[in-house]
């Protein structure tokens, strides 16, 4: 069984002291759970101190980005290679990276490859803008983002990775319109279908596909109930102790209800 994945993307919020405080509070509430995996993505500067603070049976860490070259004269960058023993996951191709930092398909592809080459699991973010959706281009955009990002990976590597469907228009940064589960079911199925086309169903059924875009404690369960949805990636809500633990509780509760059925 795939473990339900909940990834809190803290973006450029919370300094080291604030991050540490939130982690201490989360420790009190979130227990290790066989079926649920809770991942925190603090800022780069907080990763090291948080890595010594967290109980790794309860939390895993993700970096929010990294640079695809292993080392060299790239002032200001941190490589995947440097993150190897620190984090389990790296978020790659987040729409804020694609839009604010002009990361194109080739950069995202190189980052996904570097992540895997260095032994970490990419959480590849894909999603269409409002304009692309209005223009009927959603499937083409998702196809291009998925096919190009996976182009250097083997089936086993794709089976182990995570793809986050994050419609850009639903992310709080870009307006945060609410995408109802019924608005995203087809897109999530389409992403899995793309993987099936490329690698076969024995691979695609293992790949975890998660949803992100203004998910909070009230809406998480409805997304988690989507057939092709294996987890959620909250941004804003993950900064709030009550909202984030509420999201984790929704996943606990859903798993329990399923077992009772
Ligand atoms: P949001 O962010 O939950 O604040 O919309 C999600 C994301 O950008 O990953």
Coordinates of C-alpha atoms and ligand atoms in Angstrom, one line a residue:
X1 CA 0.0 0.0 0.0
X2 CA 1.2 3.5 -0.8
X3 CA 1.6 5.7 2.3
X4 CA -0.5 8.9 2.2
X5 CA 1.9 11.8 1.8
X6 CA 1.5 15.2 3.5
X7 CA 4.1 17.8 2.6
X8 CA 4.2 21.2 4.3
X9 CA 5.9 23.7 2.0
X10 CA 6.9 26.6 4.2
X11 CA 8.3 28.6 1.3
X12 CA 10.3 31.7 2.4
X13 CA 8.6 31.9 5.8
X14 CA 9.8 31.1 9.3
X15 CA 13.4 31.8 10.4
X16 CA 15.4 29.1 12.2
X17 CA 14.0 29.9 15.6
X18 CA 10.4 30.1 14.3
X19 CA 10.8 26.8 12.4
X20 CA 12.2 25.1 15.5
X21 CA 9.3 26.3 17.5
X22 CA 6.7 25.0 15.0
X23 CA 8.5 21.6 14.8
X24 CA 8.5 21.3 18.6
X25 CA 4.7 21.9 18.7
X26 CA 4.1 19.5 15.8
X27 CA 6.1 16.8 17.7
X28 CA 3.5 17.0 20.5
X29 CA 0.7 16.2 18.1
X30 CA 1.9 14.1 15.3
X31 CA 2.9 10.5 16.0
X32 CA 4.6 8.1 13.7
X33 CA 2.0 6.3 11.5
X34 CA 2.5 3.3 9.3
X35 CA 0.2 4.6 6.5
X36 CA 0.9 8.3 6.6
X37 CA 4.1 10.1 5.9
X38 CA 4.5 13.7 7.0
X39 CA 7.2 15.8 5.3
X40 CA 8.3 19.3 6.2
X41 CA 9.9 21.6 3.7
X42 CA 11.5 24.5 5.7
X43 CA 13.8 27.1 4.3
X44 CA 17.3 26.0 3.2
X45 CA 18.9 27.7 6.3
X46 CA 16.6 25.8 8.7
X47 CA 17.1 22.3 7.2
X48 CA 20.3 21.5 9.1
X49 CA 19.1 22.5 12.6
X50 CA 15.7 21.0 12.0
X51 CA 17.3 17.7 10.9
X52 CA 18.9 17.3 14.3
X53 CA 15.6 18.2 16.1
X54 CA 13.1 16.0 14.3
X55 CA 12.2 12.4 15.2
X56 CA 12.8 10.8 11.8
X57 CA 10.2 8.1 12.5
X58 CA 7.6 10.9 12.5
X59 CA 8.8 13.4 10.0
X60 CA 10.9 13.5 6.9
X61 CA 12.5 16.6 5.4
X62 CA 12.3 18.1 2.0
X63 CA 14.3 21.0 0.4
X64 CA 12.2 23.4 -1.6
X65 CA 14.7 23.5 -4.5
X66 CA 18.3 22.9 -5.3
X67 CA 20.8 23.4 -8.1
X68 CA 21.4 20.6 -10.6
X69 CA 25.2 20.9 -10.9
X70 CA 26.9 18.9 -8.1
X71 CA 29.5 21.6 -7.4
X72 CA 31.3 24.5 -8.9
X73 CA 31.4 28.3 -9.2
X74 CA 27.7 29.0 -8.9
X75 CA 27.5 31.7 -6.3
X76 CA 24.5 31.5 -4.1
X77 CA 23.4 28.0 -5.1
X78 CA 23.1 24.8 -3.1
X79 CA 23.4 21.6 -4.9
X80 CA 21.4 18.4 -4.6
X81 CA 24.7 16.8 -3.9
X82 CA 25.1 18.9 -0.8
X83 CA 21.6 17.9 0.5
X84 CA 22.2 14.1 0.1
X85 CA 22.3 13.1 3.7
X86 CA 20.1 15.9 5.0
X87 CA 16.8 15.5 3.2
X88 CA 14.7 12.7 1.8
X89 CA 12.8 14.7 -0.8
X90 CA 13.3 17.8 -2.9
X91 CA 10.5 19.9 -4.4
X92 CA 11.3 20.5 -8.0
X93 CA 9.6 22.8 -10.6
X94 CA 7.3 24.5 -8.2
X95 CA 5.3 27.1 -10.1
X96 CA 6.9 29.9 -8.1
X97 CA 10.3 28.6 -9.4
X98 CA 8.9 28.3 -12.9
X99 CA 7.3 31.7 -12.9
X100 CA 9.4 34.0 -10.7
X101 CA 12.8 32.4 -11.5
X102 CA 12.0 31.5 -15.2
X103 CA 12.7 27.8 -14.8
X104 CA 11.9 26.2 -18.1
X105 CA 11.3 22.6 -18.9
X106 CA 15.0 21.8 -19.4
X107 CA 16.0 23.2 -16.0
X108 CA 13.3 21.2 -14.3
X109 CA 14.3 18.1 -16.2
X110 CA 18.0 18.6 -15.1
X111 CA 16.9 19.1 -11.5
X112 CA 14.8 16.0 -11.4
X113 CA 17.7 14.0 -12.8
X114 CA 20.2 15.5 -10.3
X115 CA 17.8 14.8 -7.5
X116 CA 17.5 11.1 -8.4
X117 CA 21.2 10.8 -9.2
X118 CA 22.0 12.0 -5.7
X119 CA 19.7 9.5 -4.1
X120 CA 16.8 11.7 -3.1
X121 CA 13.1 11.6 -4.2
X122 CA 11.8 14.4 -6.4
X123 CA 8.4 16.0 -5.7
X124 CA 7.9 17.3 -9.2
X125 CA 5.2 20.0 -9.4
X126 CA 3.2 20.4 -12.5
X127 CA 0.2 22.6 -13.3
X128 CA -1.4 25.0 -15.8
X129 CA -1.9 28.7 -15.3
X130 CA -5.4 30.3 -15.4
X131 CA -4.8 31.5 -18.9
X132 CA -3.7 28.1 -20.2
X133 CA -6.7 26.5 -18.6
X134 CA -9.0 29.1 -20.2
X135 CA -7.3 28.4 -23.5
X136 CA -8.0 24.7 -23.3
X137 CA -4.3 23.9 -23.0
X138 CA -4.3 22.1 -19.7
X139 CA -3.6 18.6 -21.0
X140 CA -0.9 19.8 -23.4
X141 CA 0.8 21.7 -20.6
X142 CA 0.6 18.7 -18.2
X143 CA 1.8 16.4 -20.9
X144 CA 4.8 18.6 -21.8
X145 CA 5.8 19.2 -18.1
X146 CA 5.5 15.5 -17.2
X147 CA 7.1 14.0 -20.3
X148 CA 10.1 16.4 -20.3
X149 CA 10.7 16.2 -16.6
X150 CA 10.8 12.3 -16.6
X151 CA 12.8 12.0 -19.8
X152 CA 16.1 10.8 -18.1
X153 CA 14.5 8.5 -15.6
X154 CA 14.0 4.7 -15.5
X155 CA 10.7 3.1 -14.7
X156 CA 11.9 2.2 -11.2
X157 CA 12.8 5.8 -10.5
X158 CA 9.5 7.1 -11.8
X159 CA 7.7 4.5 -9.6
X160 CA 9.5 5.9 -6.6
X161 CA 8.9 9.6 -7.3
X162 CA 6.1 12.0 -6.4
X163 CA 4.3 14.2 -8.8
X164 CA 2.3 17.1 -7.3
X165 CA -0.6 18.5 -9.4
X166 CA -0.8 22.1 -8.5
X167 CA -3.0 24.2 -10.8
X168 CA -1.2 27.5 -10.7
X169 CA -4.5 29.4 -10.4
X170 CA -5.4 27.5 -7.2
X171 CA -2.1 28.3 -5.4
X172 CA -2.5 31.1 -2.8
X173 CA 0.4 33.0 -4.3
X174 CA -1.4 33.3 -7.7
X175 CA -4.9 34.1 -6.5
X176 CA -5.8 30.9 -4.7
X177 CA -9.1 30.3 -6.5
X178 CA -10.6 27.1 -5.0
X179 CA -10.3 24.2 -7.3
X180 CA -13.0 21.8 -6.3
X181 CA -12.0 18.1 -6.2
X182 CA -14.3 17.6 -9.2
X183 CA -12.2 20.3 -11.1
X184 CA -9.0 18.3 -10.7
X185 CA -10.0 14.6 -10.8
X186 CA -9.6 14.5 -14.6
X187 CA -6.2 16.2 -14.5
X188 CA -4.8 13.9 -11.8
X189 CA -6.1 10.9 -13.8
X190 CA -4.5 12.3 -16.9
X191 CA -1.1 12.6 -15.1
X192 CA -1.3 8.9 -14.1
X193 CA -2.3 8.1 -17.7
X194 CA 0.8 9.9 -19.0
X195 CA 3.0 7.7 -16.8
X196 CA 1.2 4.6 -17.9
X197 CA 1.8 5.6 -21.6
X198 CA 5.5 6.1 -20.9
X199 CA 6.3 3.3 -18.5
X200 CA 3.3 1.0 -18.2
X201 CA 0.8 0.5 -15.5
X202 CA 3.1 -1.5 -13.2
X203 CA 5.1 1.7 -12.8
X204 CA 2.2 4.3 -12.8
X205 CA 0.3 2.5 -10.1
X206 CA 3.2 3.0 -7.7
X207 CA 4.0 6.7 -8.5
X208 CA 2.5 8.9 -5.8
X209 CA 0.4 11.8 -7.3
X210 CA -0.5 14.4 -4.8
X211 CA -2.6 17.6 -4.9
X212 CA -1.6 21.1 -4.0
X213 CA -3.4 24.5 -4.2
X214 CA -4.8 26.2 -1.1
X215 CA -5.4 22.9 0.7
X216 CA -6.4 23.4 4.3
X217 CA -7.8 21.4 7.2
X218 CA -11.3 21.7 5.9
X219 CA -10.6 20.7 2.3
X220 CA -7.9 18.1 2.7
X221 CA -10.1 15.1 3.0
X222 CA -12.1 15.8 -0.1
X223 CA -8.8 15.9 -2.2
X224 CA -7.5 12.8 -0.4
X225 CA -10.6 10.9 -1.4
X226 CA -9.9 11.4 -5.1
X227 CA -9.0 8.0 -6.6
X228 CA -5.7 9.1 -8.1
X229 CA -4.7 11.3 -5.1
X230 CA -2.0 9.9 -2.8
X231 CA -1.5 13.0 -0.6
X232 CA -1.5 16.8 -0.4
X233 CA 1.0 19.6 -0.5
X234 CA -0.2 22.6 1.5
X235 CA 1.7 25.9 1.6
X236 CA 0.0 28.6 3.6
X237 CA -1.9 26.1 5.8
X238 CA 1.3 24.3 6.7
X239 CA 2.6 27.3 8.6
X240 CA -0.4 27.2 10.9
X241 CA -0.1 24.6 13.6
X242 CA -3.9 24.0 13.9
X243 CA -4.4 23.9 10.2
X244 CA -1.5 21.5 9.5
X245 CA -2.3 19.1 12.3
X246 CA -5.9 19.2 11.1
X247 CA -4.8 18.1 7.6
X248 CA -2.7 15.3 9.1
X249 CA -5.7 14.3 11.3
X250 CA -7.9 14.2 8.2
X251 CA -5.6 11.7 6.7
X252 CA -5.5 9.6 9.9
X253 CA -9.3 9.6 10.0
X254 CA -9.7 8.7 6.4
X255 CA -7.4 5.8 6.6
X256 CA -9.2 4.6 9.8
X257 CA -12.6 4.9 8.1
X258 CA -11.3 2.9 5.1
X259 CA -10.1 0.1 7.3
X260 CA -13.4 0.0 9.2
X261 CA -15.3 -0.4 5.9
Ligands
LIG1 P1 -0.8 27.1 -0.9 O1 0.5 26.6 -1.6 O2 -1.4 26.0 -0.1 O3 -0.5 28.3 -0.1 O4 -1.8 27.5 -2.1 C1 0.7 25.4 -2.2 C2 2.0 25.3 -2.9 O5 2.4 26.3 -3.5 O6 2.6 24.3 -2.9

